[in-house]
mmCIF file of C-alpha atoms in Angstrom:
data_model
loop_
_atom_site.group_PDB
_atom_site.id
_atom_site.type_symbol
_atom_site.label_atom_id
_atom_site.label_comp_id
_atom_site.label_asym_id
_atom_site.label_seq_id
_atom_site.Cartn_x
_atom_site.Cartn_y
_atom_site.Cartn_z
ATOM 1 C CA UNK P 1 -29.310 -71.586 -56.278
ATOM 2 C CA UNK P 2 -25.819 -71.191 -54.863
ATOM 3 C CA UNK P 3 -23.252 -71.831 -57.660
ATOM 4 C CA UNK P 4 -21.077 -73.787 -55.209
ATOM 5 C CA UNK P 5 -23.918 -76.214 -54.424
ATOM 6 C CA UNK P 6 -24.561 -76.617 -58.172
ATOM 7 C CA UNK P 7 -20.921 -77.582 -58.742
ATOM 8 C CA UNK P 8 -21.111 -80.093 -55.875
ATOM 9 C CA UNK P 9 -24.199 -81.717 -57.410
ATOM 10 C CA UNK P 10 -22.388 -82.099 -60.732
ATOM 11 C CA UNK P 11 -19.376 -83.730 -59.122
ATOM 12 C CA UNK P 12 -21.367 -86.406 -57.247
ATOM 13 C CA UNK P 13 -21.682 -88.863 -60.206
ATOM 14 C CA UNK P 14 -17.934 -88.790 -60.701
ATOM 15 C CA UNK P 15 -17.314 -89.398 -56.990
ATOM 16 C CA UNK P 16 -19.627 -92.424 -57.222
ATOM 17 C CA UNK P 17 -17.784 -93.744 -60.282
ATOM 18 C CA UNK P 18 -14.399 -93.373 -58.550
ATOM 19 C CA UNK P 19 -15.673 -95.078 -55.394
ATOM 20 C CA UNK P 20 -17.209 -98.062 -57.228
ATOM 21 C CA UNK P 21 -14.193 -98.538 -59.514
ATOM 22 C CA UNK P 22 -11.688 -98.409 -56.639
ATOM 23 C CA UNK P 23 -13.616 -100.887 -54.471
ATOM 24 C CA UNK P 24 -13.452 -103.388 -57.345
ATOM 25 C CA UNK P 25 -9.804 -102.582 -58.129
ATOM 26 C CA UNK P 26 -8.677 -102.738 -54.509
ATOM 27 C CA UNK P 27 -10.477 -106.030 -53.863
ATOM 28 C CA UNK P 28 -9.557 -107.773 -57.152
ATOM 29 C CA UNK P 29 -6.309 -106.082 -58.264
ATOM 30 C CA UNK P 30 -7.668 -104.733 -61.552
ATOM 31 C CA UNK P 31 -10.317 -102.754 -63.444
ATOM 32 C CA UNK P 32 -10.089 -99.166 -62.065
ATOM 33 C CA UNK P 33 -9.084 -97.800 -65.461
ATOM 34 C CA UNK P 34 -11.549 -99.905 -67.459
ATOM 35 C CA UNK P 35 -14.531 -99.156 -65.215
ATOM 36 C CA UNK P 36 -13.698 -95.447 -64.783
ATOM 37 C CA UNK P 37 -13.101 -94.820 -68.483
ATOM 38 C CA UNK P 38 -16.273 -96.652 -69.530
ATOM 39 C CA UNK P 39 -18.513 -94.915 -67.018
ATOM 40 C CA UNK P 40 -16.962 -91.462 -67.559
ATOM 41 C CA UNK P 41 -17.546 -91.692 -71.306
ATOM 42 C CA UNK P 42 -21.127 -92.796 -70.684
ATOM 43 C CA UNK P 43 -21.556 -89.680 -68.513
ATOM 44 C CA UNK P 44 -20.482 -87.470 -71.421
ATOM 45 C CA UNK P 45 -16.754 -87.007 -70.773
ATOM 46 C CA UNK P 46 -14.715 -87.014 -74.058
ATOM 47 C CA UNK P 47 -12.609 -90.204 -74.392
ATOM 48 C CA UNK P 48 -9.269 -88.382 -74.448
ATOM 49 C CA UNK P 49 -10.132 -86.369 -71.313
ATOM 50 C CA UNK P 50 -11.416 -89.488 -69.546
ATOM 51 C CA UNK P 51 -8.196 -91.402 -70.260
ATOM 52 C CA UNK P 52 -5.941 -88.522 -69.160
ATOM 53 C CA UNK P 53 -7.915 -87.917 -65.969
ATOM 54 C CA UNK P 54 -8.055 -91.575 -64.941
ATOM 55 C CA UNK P 55 -4.306 -92.012 -65.385
ATOM 56 C CA UNK P 56 -3.579 -88.971 -63.210
ATOM 57 C CA UNK P 57 -5.994 -90.065 -60.485
ATOM 58 C CA UNK P 58 -4.486 -93.556 -60.290
ATOM 59 C CA UNK P 59 -1.213 -92.105 -58.975
ATOM 60 C CA UNK P 60 -3.128 -91.041 -55.858
ATOM 61 C CA UNK P 61 -5.598 -93.904 -55.455
ATOM 62 C CA UNK P 62 -2.885 -96.562 -55.796
ATOM 63 C CA UNK P 63 -0.898 -94.865 -53.026
ATOM 64 C CA UNK P 64 -3.821 -95.043 -50.588
ATOM 65 C CA UNK P 65 -4.715 -98.551 -51.762
ATOM 66 C CA UNK P 66 -1.135 -99.750 -51.291
ATOM 67 C CA UNK P 67 -0.946 -98.358 -47.751
ATOM 68 C CA UNK P 68 -4.288 -99.990 -46.931
ATOM 69 C CA UNK P 69 -3.124 -103.361 -48.254
ATOM 70 C CA UNK P 70 0.123 -103.064 -46.269
ATOM 71 C CA UNK P 71 -1.828 -102.336 -43.058
ATOM 72 C CA UNK P 72 -4.022 -105.414 -43.667
ATOM 73 C CA UNK P 73 -0.893 -107.522 -44.356
ATOM 74 C CA UNK P 74 -1.962 -108.296 -47.901
ATOM 75 C CA UNK P 75 1.517 -107.601 -49.328
ATOM 76 C CA UNK P 76 4.235 -110.155 -50.099
ATOM 77 C CA UNK P 77 7.246 -107.790 -49.979
ATOM 78 C CA UNK P 78 9.624 -110.124 -51.760
ATOM 79 C CA UNK P 79 7.155 -110.475 -54.626
ATOM 80 C CA UNK P 80 6.602 -106.712 -54.476
ATOM 81 C CA UNK P 81 10.271 -105.959 -55.231
ATOM 82 C CA UNK P 82 10.375 -108.571 -57.971
ATOM 83 C CA UNK P 83 7.387 -106.893 -59.660
ATOM 84 C CA UNK P 84 7.939 -103.210 -58.934
ATOM 85 C CA UNK P 85 11.465 -102.757 -60.252
ATOM 86 C CA UNK P 86 10.973 -104.353 -63.704
ATOM 87 C CA UNK P 87 7.452 -102.844 -63.816
ATOM 88 C CA UNK P 88 8.819 -99.315 -63.463
ATOM 89 C CA UNK P 89 11.481 -99.996 -66.085
ATOM 90 C CA UNK P 90 8.868 -101.391 -68.482
ATOM 91 C CA UNK P 91 6.540 -98.484 -67.780
ATOM 92 C CA UNK P 92 9.240 -95.894 -68.468
ATOM 93 C CA UNK P 93 10.247 -97.677 -71.668
ATOM 94 C CA UNK P 94 6.615 -97.820 -72.823
ATOM 95 C CA UNK P 95 6.055 -94.157 -72.058
ATOM 96 C CA UNK P 96 9.176 -92.922 -73.884
ATOM 97 C CA UNK P 97 9.775 -95.342 -76.725
ATOM 98 C CA UNK P 98 6.206 -96.118 -77.796
ATOM 99 C CA UNK P 99 4.726 -92.637 -77.500
ATOM 100 C CA UNK P 100 4.381 -92.390 -81.302
ATOM 101 C CA UNK P 101 3.332 -96.006 -82.008
ATOM 102 C CA UNK P 102 -0.318 -96.985 -82.258
ATOM 103 C CA UNK P 103 -0.849 -99.579 -79.504
ATOM 104 C CA UNK P 104 -4.351 -100.268 -80.854
ATOM 105 C CA UNK P 105 -2.796 -102.658 -83.401
ATOM 106 C CA UNK P 106 -1.868 -105.238 -80.779
ATOM 107 C CA UNK P 107 -4.660 -104.444 -78.329
ATOM 108 C CA UNK P 108 -7.187 -106.997 -79.738
ATOM 109 C CA UNK P 109 -4.637 -109.805 -79.362
ATOM 110 C CA UNK P 110 -3.895 -108.850 -75.742
ATOM 111 C CA UNK P 111 -7.587 -108.660 -74.925
ATOM 112 C CA UNK P 112 -8.250 -112.053 -76.510
ATOM 113 C CA UNK P 113 -5.424 -113.519 -74.413
ATOM 114 C CA UNK P 114 -6.811 -111.948 -71.225
ATOM 115 C CA UNK P 115 -10.303 -113.293 -72.021
ATOM 116 C CA UNK P 116 -8.797 -116.781 -72.196
ATOM 117 C CA UNK P 117 -7.001 -116.233 -68.876
ATOM 118 C CA UNK P 118 -10.259 -115.073 -67.268
ATOM 119 C CA UNK P 119 -12.085 -118.202 -68.428
ATOM 120 C CA UNK P 120 -9.242 -120.393 -67.165
ATOM 121 C CA UNK P 121 -9.420 -118.776 -63.698
ATOM 122 C CA UNK P 122 -13.181 -119.441 -63.620
ATOM 123 C CA UNK P 123 -12.523 -123.117 -64.426
ATOM 124 C CA UNK P 124 -9.913 -123.297 -61.654
ATOM 125 C CA UNK P 125 -12.321 -121.791 -59.146
ATOM 126 C CA UNK P 126 -15.138 -124.136 -60.238
ATOM 127 C CA UNK P 127 -12.861 -127.181 -59.868
ATOM 128 C CA UNK P 128 -11.714 -125.994 -56.413
ATOM 129 C CA UNK P 129 -8.084 -125.947 -57.641
ATOM 130 C CA UNK P 130 -7.000 -123.025 -55.464
ATOM 131 C CA UNK P 131 -3.868 -124.625 -53.929
ATOM 132 C CA UNK P 132 -1.134 -121.962 -53.717
ATOM 133 C CA UNK P 133 2.317 -122.247 -55.278
ATOM 134 C CA UNK P 134 5.272 -119.856 -55.480
ATOM 135 C CA UNK P 135 5.085 -118.124 -58.892
ATOM 136 C CA UNK P 136 8.204 -118.653 -61.005
ATOM 137 C CA UNK P 137 7.760 -116.115 -63.827
ATOM 138 C CA UNK P 138 7.660 -112.741 -62.062
ATOM 139 C CA UNK P 139 10.245 -110.212 -63.328
ATOM 140 C CA UNK P 140 9.403 -110.623 -67.051
ATOM 141 C CA UNK P 141 5.717 -110.412 -66.119
ATOM 142 C CA UNK P 142 6.301 -107.139 -64.219
ATOM 143 C CA UNK P 143 8.229 -105.676 -67.182
ATOM 144 C CA UNK P 144 5.574 -106.685 -69.724
ATOM 145 C CA UNK P 145 2.734 -105.450 -67.460
ATOM 146 C CA UNK P 146 4.433 -102.060 -67.002
ATOM 147 C CA UNK P 147 5.251 -101.782 -70.689
ATOM 148 C CA UNK P 148 1.663 -102.543 -71.773
ATOM 149 C CA UNK P 149 0.214 -100.223 -69.120
ATOM 150 C CA UNK P 150 2.229 -97.261 -70.422
ATOM 151 C CA UNK P 151 1.957 -98.075 -74.136
ATOM 152 C CA UNK P 152 -1.693 -99.116 -74.178
ATOM 153 C CA UNK P 153 -3.168 -96.904 -71.439
ATOM 154 C CA UNK P 154 -3.817 -99.782 -69.026
ATOM 155 C CA UNK P 155 -3.137 -103.426 -68.362
ATOM 156 C CA UNK P 156 -0.981 -103.695 -65.240
ATOM 157 C CA UNK P 157 -3.690 -105.257 -63.072
ATOM 158 C CA UNK P 158 -5.286 -107.580 -65.657
ATOM 159 C CA UNK P 159 -1.949 -108.824 -67.021
ATOM 160 C CA UNK P 160 0.044 -109.161 -63.783
ATOM 161 C CA UNK P 161 -2.684 -110.238 -61.312
ATOM 162 C CA UNK P 162 -4.236 -112.811 -63.631
ATOM 163 C CA UNK P 163 -0.923 -114.386 -64.655
ATOM 164 C CA UNK P 164 0.303 -114.666 -61.064
ATOM 165 C CA UNK P 165 -2.966 -116.359 -60.136
ATOM 166 C CA UNK P 166 -2.597 -118.766 -63.058
ATOM 167 C CA UNK P 167 0.839 -119.700 -61.673
ATOM 168 C CA UNK P 168 -0.840 -120.577 -58.337
ATOM 169 C CA UNK P 169 -0.023 -117.485 -56.223
ATOM 170 C CA UNK P 170 -2.297 -116.830 -53.236
ATOM 171 C CA UNK P 171 -5.179 -114.507 -54.345
ATOM 172 C CA UNK P 172 -5.147 -112.209 -51.277
ATOM 173 C CA UNK P 173 -1.420 -111.415 -51.248
ATOM 174 C CA UNK P 174 -1.243 -111.324 -55.057
ATOM 175 C CA UNK P 175 -3.969 -108.647 -55.218
ATOM 176 C CA UNK P 176 -2.411 -106.640 -52.376
ATOM 177 C CA UNK P 177 1.100 -106.847 -53.814
ATOM 178 C CA UNK P 178 0.087 -105.932 -57.365
ATOM 179 C CA UNK P 179 -1.945 -102.963 -56.074
ATOM 180 C CA UNK P 180 0.958 -101.716 -53.967
ATOM 181 C CA UNK P 181 3.520 -102.051 -56.739
ATOM 182 C CA UNK P 182 1.162 -100.252 -59.136
ATOM 183 C CA UNK P 183 1.661 -96.958 -57.281
ATOM 184 C CA UNK P 184 5.333 -96.779 -58.314
ATOM 185 C CA UNK P 185 4.470 -97.697 -61.885
ATOM 186 C CA UNK P 186 1.624 -95.160 -62.159
ATOM 187 C CA UNK P 187 3.677 -92.417 -60.499
ATOM 188 C CA UNK P 188 6.490 -92.960 -63.022
ATOM 189 C CA UNK P 189 4.118 -92.819 -66.000
ATOM 190 C CA UNK P 190 2.053 -89.919 -64.597
ATOM 191 C CA UNK P 191 5.132 -87.810 -63.867
ATOM 192 C CA UNK P 192 5.975 -87.843 -67.576
ATOM 193 C CA UNK P 193 2.320 -87.298 -68.491
ATOM 194 C CA UNK P 194 1.962 -84.235 -66.181
ATOM 195 C CA UNK P 195 5.210 -82.606 -67.347
ATOM 196 C CA UNK P 196 3.928 -82.764 -70.944
ATOM 197 C CA UNK P 197 0.258 -81.941 -70.381
ATOM 198 C CA UNK P 198 0.353 -79.897 -67.177
ATOM 199 C CA UNK P 199 -2.358 -80.010 -64.525
ATOM 200 C CA UNK P 200 -5.062 -79.289 -67.094
ATOM 201 C CA UNK P 201 -6.187 -82.907 -66.878
ATOM 202 C CA UNK P 202 -7.634 -82.242 -63.425
ATOM 203 C CA UNK P 203 -11.185 -81.347 -64.440
ATOM 204 C CA UNK P 204 -14.304 -81.656 -62.299
ATOM 205 C CA UNK P 205 -14.578 -85.293 -63.410
ATOM 206 C CA UNK P 206 -10.996 -85.991 -62.356
ATOM 207 C CA UNK P 207 -11.456 -84.403 -58.940
ATOM 208 C CA UNK P 208 -14.611 -86.443 -58.410
ATOM 209 C CA UNK P 209 -12.800 -89.662 -59.342
ATOM 210 C CA UNK P 210 -9.999 -88.768 -56.971
ATOM 211 C CA UNK P 211 -12.333 -88.153 -54.014
ATOM 212 C CA UNK P 212 -14.317 -91.335 -54.628
ATOM 213 C CA UNK P 213 -11.241 -93.453 -55.264
ATOM 214 C CA UNK P 214 -9.381 -92.342 -52.155
ATOM 215 C CA UNK P 215 -12.456 -92.866 -49.956
ATOM 216 C CA UNK P 216 -12.924 -96.399 -51.339
ATOM 217 C CA UNK P 217 -9.312 -97.597 -51.147
ATOM 218 C CA UNK P 218 -9.459 -98.936 -47.538
ATOM 219 C CA UNK P 219 -12.645 -100.942 -48.344
ATOM 220 C CA UNK P 220 -11.012 -102.770 -51.261
ATOM 221 C CA UNK P 221 -8.080 -103.869 -49.104
ATOM 222 C CA UNK P 222 -10.479 -105.007 -46.372
ATOM 223 C CA UNK P 223 -12.501 -107.102 -48.827
ATOM 224 C CA UNK P 224 -9.364 -108.741 -50.260
ATOM 225 C CA UNK P 225 -8.383 -109.797 -46.732
ATOM 226 C CA UNK P 226 -11.798 -111.169 -45.728
ATOM 227 C CA UNK P 227 -13.175 -112.810 -48.915
ATOM 228 C CA UNK P 228 -12.290 -116.539 -49.350
ATOM 229 C CA UNK P 229 -9.633 -117.457 -51.963
ATOM 230 C CA UNK P 230 -12.064 -119.352 -54.205
ATOM 231 C CA UNK P 231 -14.499 -116.402 -54.248
ATOM 232 C CA UNK P 232 -11.686 -113.965 -55.086
ATOM 233 C CA UNK P 233 -10.528 -116.236 -57.912
ATOM 234 C CA UNK P 234 -14.092 -116.411 -59.284
ATOM 235 C CA UNK P 235 -14.598 -112.634 -59.089
ATOM 236 C CA UNK P 236 -11.258 -111.942 -60.784
ATOM 237 C CA UNK P 237 -12.190 -114.393 -63.550
ATOM 238 C CA UNK P 238 -15.595 -112.778 -64.078
ATOM 239 C CA UNK P 239 -14.287 -109.184 -64.107
ATOM 240 C CA UNK P 240 -11.321 -110.060 -66.333
ATOM 241 C CA UNK P 241 -13.482 -111.977 -68.835
ATOM 242 C CA UNK P 242 -16.237 -109.361 -69.047
ATOM 243 C CA UNK P 243 -13.954 -106.307 -69.294
ATOM 244 C CA UNK P 244 -11.682 -108.024 -71.838
ATOM 245 C CA UNK P 245 -14.618 -109.111 -74.002
ATOM 246 C CA UNK P 246 -16.041 -105.599 -73.911
ATOM 247 C CA UNK P 247 -12.690 -104.080 -74.832
ATOM 248 C CA UNK P 248 -12.244 -106.658 -77.595
ATOM 249 C CA UNK P 249 -15.677 -105.819 -78.998
ATOM 250 C CA UNK P 250 -14.856 -102.072 -78.992
ATOM 251 C CA UNK P 251 -11.429 -102.663 -80.618
ATOM 252 C CA UNK P 252 -12.816 -104.896 -83.395
ATOM 253 C CA UNK P 253 -15.927 -102.721 -83.992
ATOM 254 C CA UNK P 254 -13.884 -99.616 -84.822
#
């Protein structure tokens, strides 16, 4: 058999993982890292390599996702600036200051909090309380989301998207805005990561994730535009609750 065709066969599962994770992330504003890391590890990729690869890939997938959301008019540009600037500052601070601190200590508490937020969003959707309001707490939320994303290896989407929705922000523009702002955050963190680690993180698994994620990015933005607000709120609540509970179980079981 042609060695090239053998390599292509091996990369297909990773393309599928990247595609599925990005569709969910683009439509709901969260979960690319959680889904990708979990599925990559289940496919035999070492945890450290999975984490490094996913973080590198996100710099590219968030760029395509952000452009797609902008094209579909899913972005609130005023909210974008209020999130992006403090998010980048928080991300840089998390990457530099907390590089030698074990973020696993506080991770269970954050995941328990996010589980509660997910359940609250499900209650809101069930009670039809989807009336939109202008969110008031934005800049501190962006800073904290960026800080946790850099220090803990993820958290921008779950923390920022869910809290904006709790404040009453419109689901469609919240998801689009958070996804678009995430590119600048991820690029800032990944730039530091690549200068220290080099391009060695781009394995076959990483390339597969990149291909699948970029191909899926336009579909996520399209779904966020077309799916009703109550359905989006329900899906965000379900994904946030399940992924947080799973992460909490893993953190406590260690």
